[in-house]
Coordinates of C-alpha atoms in Angstrom, one line a residue:
Chain G
X1 CA 13.3 -28.0 -4.7
X2 CA 17.3 -27.3 -4.8
X3 CA 15.8 -23.2 -4.8
X4 CA 17.7 -20.8 -7.2
X5 CA 21.6 -21.8 -7.2
X6 CA 24.6 -19.4 -7.2
X7 CA 28.1 -19.5 -7.8
X8 CA 30.2 -19.3 -6.6
X9 CA 29.8 -18.2 -3.3
X10 CA 32.7 -16.2 -2.5
X11 CA 35.3 -14.4 -5.2
X12 CA 37.9 -12.4 -4.7
X13 CA 39.5 -11.0 -8.0
X14 CA 42.4 -8.7 -8.9
X15 CA 41.6 -5.0 -10.5
X16 CA 41.1 -5.2 -13.9
X17 CA 40.4 -8.9 -13.8
X18 CA 37.1 -10.1 -15.4
X19 CA 34.6 -12.2 -13.5
X20 CA 31.7 -14.1 -14.1
X21 CA 28.5 -14.7 -11.3
X22 CA 26.7 -17.4 -12.5
X23 CA 22.8 -18.1 -11.9
X24 CA 20.6 -21.0 -12.0
X25 CA 16.8 -20.0 -11.7
X26 CA 14.0 -22.5 -10.3
X27 CA 12.3 -24.7 -12.9
X28 CA 9.4 -23.4 -14.1
X29 CA 10.1 -20.0 -13.2
X30 CA 9.6 -17.4 -16.6
X31 CA 11.4 -14.7 -14.8
X32 CA 15.1 -13.9 -13.6
X33 CA 16.4 -10.9 -11.2
X34 CA 20.1 -9.7 -11.0
X35 CA 20.5 -7.4 -7.6
X36 CA 23.4 -5.9 -6.6
X37 CA 23.3 -5.2 -2.4
X38 CA 26.0 -2.4 -0.6
X39 CA 24.9 -1.4 3.2
X40 CA 25.2 2.2 1.3
X41 CA 22.3 1.9 -1.1
X42 CA 20.9 -1.9 -0.1
X43 CA 19.2 -3.8 -2.7
X44 CA 19.8 -2.3 -6.2
X45 CA 17.9 -4.2 -9.8
X46 CA 20.8 -4.4 -12.3
X47 CA 18.6 -6.6 -15.1
X48 CA 15.6 -8.8 -15.2
X49 CA 15.0 -11.1 -17.4
X50 CA 11.1 -12.4 -18.9
X51 CA 10.7 -15.5 -21.1
X52 CA 14.9 -15.0 -21.7
X53 CA 14.8 -11.9 -23.1
X54 CA 16.2 -9.0 -20.8
X55 CA 13.5 -6.1 -20.4
X56 CA 15.0 -3.5 -18.1
X57 CA 18.7 -3.1 -17.7
X58 CA 19.0 0.0 -16.8
X59 CA 20.3 -0.3 -13.5
X60 CA 23.5 -1.9 -15.1
X61 CA 26.3 0.7 -14.1
X62 CA 28.4 1.0 -17.1
X63 CA 29.3 -0.8 -20.0
X64 CA 31.5 -2.9 -18.1
X65 CA 28.8 -5.3 -16.7
X66 CA 26.8 -7.6 -18.8
X67 CA 24.3 -10.6 -18.2
X68 CA 23.1 -13.0 -20.2
X69 CA 20.1 -15.7 -20.2
X70 CA 20.6 -18.1 -23.0
X71 CA 18.2 -20.6 -21.7
X72 CA 15.4 -20.9 -19.1
X73 CA 17.7 -22.7 -16.6
X74 CA 21.0 -20.3 -16.7
X75 CA 22.0 -16.9 -16.5
X76 CA 25.2 -14.8 -16.4
X77 CA 26.8 -11.8 -15.2
X78 CA 30.0 -10.7 -16.1
X79 CA 32.1 -7.6 -15.0
X80 CA 35.1 -6.7 -16.9
X81 CA 36.5 -5.4 -16.0
X82 CA 36.7 -5.4 -12.7
X83 CA 36.8 -2.4 -10.0
X84 CA 37.0 -1.9 -6.6
X85 CA 33.5 -0.2 -6.6
X86 CA 32.1 -3.6 -7.8
X87 CA 32.3 -5.4 -4.2
X88 CA 29.2 -5.9 -3.2
X89 CA 26.9 -9.3 -2.9
X90 CA 25.3 -10.1 -5.7
X91 CA 22.2 -11.3 -5.4
X92 CA 20.1 -13.6 -8.2
X93 CA 16.4 -14.4 -7.6
X94 CA 14.0 -15.8 -9.7
X95 CA 10.1 -15.7 -10.0
X96 CA 6.7 -17.3 -11.9
X97 CA 3.8 -14.4 -10.7
X98 CA 4.0 -12.8 -7.9
X99 CA 6.8 -14.5 -5.5
X100 CA 10.2 -14.0 -5.8
X101 CA 12.5 -16.4 -4.8
X102 CA 16.8 -15.5 -3.8
X103 CA 19.2 -17.8 -4.3
X104 CA 22.3 -17.1 -1.6
X105 CA 24.5 -14.6 -3.7
X106 CA 28.1 -14.0 -4.4
X107 CA 29.9 -11.9 -2.3
X108 CA 32.8 -10.2 -5.0
X109 CA 35.7 -8.5 -3.9
X110 CA 37.6 -6.5 -5.9
X111 CA 41.1 -5.3 -4.8
Chain S
X1 CA 10.3 6.9 -10.6
X2 CA 9.3 3.7 -7.5
X3 CA 10.7 4.9 -4.1
X4 CA 10.5 3.0 -0.5
X5 CA 11.8 4.1 2.7
X6 CA 12.2 2.1 5.5
X7 CA 12.1 3.0 9.2
X8 CA 13.9 3.2 11.5
X9 CA 17.8 1.5 10.4
X10 CA 18.4 -0.2 13.5
X11 CA 15.9 -1.4 16.6
X12 CA 17.1 -3.0 19.6
X13 CA 14.3 -4.2 21.5
X14 CA 14.3 -6.0 24.7
X15 CA 12.6 -9.7 24.5
X16 CA 8.8 -9.8 24.6
X17 CA 8.6 -5.8 23.5
X18 CA 6.4 -5.0 20.9
X19 CA 7.2 -2.6 18.5
X20 CA 6.6 -1.5 14.4
X21 CA 8.7 -0.9 11.3
X22 CA 7.8 1.7 9.0
X23 CA 7.7 1.0 5.0
X24 CA 6.8 4.2 3.1
X25 CA 6.6 4.3 -0.7
X26 CA 5.9 6.2 -3.5
X27 CA 4.7 4.0 -7.1
X28 CA 2.6 4.5 -9.4
X29 CA 0.5 1.8 -9.4
X30 CA 0.5 -0.4 -7.1
X31 CA 0.8 -4.2 -7.7
X32 CA 2.1 -5.7 -4.8
X33 CA 4.1 -4.5 -1.4
X34 CA 6.3 -6.9 -0.2
X35 CA 8.1 -7.9 3.3
X36 CA 10.8 -10.1 3.7
X37 CA 13.2 -11.2 6.1
X38 CA 17.7 -11.4 5.6
X39 CA 19.7 -12.9 7.7
X40 CA 23.6 -12.5 7.3
X41 CA 25.1 -13.9 4.8
X42 CA 21.6 -15.1 3.5
X43 CA 19.3 -14.3 0.7
X44 CA 16.4 -11.9 1.6
X45 CA 13.5 -14.8 2.7
X46 CA 9.9 -14.0 1.8
X47 CA 6.8 -12.9 4.0
X48 CA 4.7 -11.1 2.6
X49 CA 2.3 -10.2 0.2
X50 CA 0.2 -7.2 0.6
X51 CA -2.1 -6.0 -2.6
X52 CA -4.4 -3.5 -1.6
X53 CA -4.8 -1.3 1.2
X54 CA -6.7 -2.4 4.3
X55 CA -5.7 -5.8 4.0
X56 CA -3.3 -7.3 6.6
X57 CA -1.0 -11.2 7.1
X58 CA 0.1 -12.4 10.1
X59 CA 2.9 -15.1 10.6
X60 CA 3.7 -16.1 14.2
X61 CA 4.8 -13.1 15.9
X62 CA 4.5 -10.5 12.9
X63 CA 1.2 -8.8 11.1
X64 CA 1.9 -6.6 8.3
X65 CA -0.8 -4.5 7.2
X66 CA -0.7 -1.7 4.3
X67 CA -2.3 1.3 3.1
X68 CA -2.3 4.0 0.7
X69 CA 1.0 5.8 1.3
X70 CA 3.0 3.1 3.8
X71 CA 3.0 -0.5 5.0
X72 CA 3.6 -1.6 8.9
X73 CA 5.4 -4.8 9.5
X74 CA 4.4 -5.3 13.6
X75 CA 6.0 -7.4 15.9
X76 CA 4.4 -8.9 19.4
X77 CA 6.2 -10.6 22.0
X78 CA 9.7 -11.0 19.9
X79 CA 12.2 -13.5 20.5
X80 CA 15.5 -13.6 19.9
X81 CA 15.6 -15.6 17.0
X82 CA 13.2 -13.0 14.8
X83 CA 16.8 -10.7 14.7
X84 CA 17.5 -9.7 11.1
X85 CA 17.1 -7.3 8.7
X86 CA 13.7 -6.8 7.4
X87 CA 13.3 -5.7 3.7
X88 CA 10.1 -3.7 2.1
X89 CA 9.6 -3.8 -1.3
X90 CA 7.3 -2.8 -4.5
X91 CA 6.1 -4.1 -7.8
X92 CA 4.7 -1.8 -9.8
X93 CA 1.6 -2.8 -11.9
X94 CA 2.8 -1.7 -15.3
X95 CA 3.5 -4.9 -17.7
X96 CA 1.7 -7.8 -18.8
X97 CA 4.4 -9.6 -17.3
X98 CA 6.6 -10.3 -14.5
X99 CA 7.7 -6.7 -13.0
X100 CA 10.9 -5.8 -11.3
X101 CA 10.9 -5.2 -7.1
X102 CA 12.4 -1.9 -5.8
X103 CA 13.7 -1.9 -2.4
X104 CA 14.3 -0.1 0.7
X105 CA 17.1 0.2 2.4
X106 CA 15.9 -2.4 5.4
X107 CA 15.6 -2.3 9.1
X108 CA 17.8 -4.3 11.4
X109 CA 16.4 -5.7 14.2
X110 CA 18.1 -7.1 17.4
X111 CA 16.1 -8.7 20.2
X112 CA 17.9 -9.1 23.5
X113 CA 17.5 -12.4 25.4

């Protein structure tokens, strides 16, 4: 079991550019969660999917953020256009029932 | 709205000095309370899930307890390798399927040799 795989590990981009973060959940897990972590606000849920269907996207900051889960083994989080305040660590987690497994995160820096 | 408050924000202990971390929560129907450990540059790593008041779970030097309003993570005779940020999260019993976790901001624990 390779765990939850996120890419890239680090991303540095200029303000206004499009950023795409990727996540491969654990095989057999039917729920996928995108979290954002900052020093000030800790871990915040952005969006989560059950069986590839978005269930709650109330944490998505604004229309610049979008997420997709085209199949059970892949999800993307896109920011367009990116802004410096989007700088954070973005985590993906997957779950089958009660156990949540997190990926190693993508550290995003927008300059 | 579900809320989780952890205290203290940071804690420094001498090696072998036992202590407790606190997690206070409000949730409309608790399905589970989770404790995670997070090391710098890594994702949170699962430690425990507690489901009902009075429940306790142990793992090595850690013991987690749960009441109707709070949870404690007791650390007995800690070692430097226990240094990490400890996160508490709650899951509400709302939907049949999986429900999101709401996290506290964590306690940063440092064990001094």
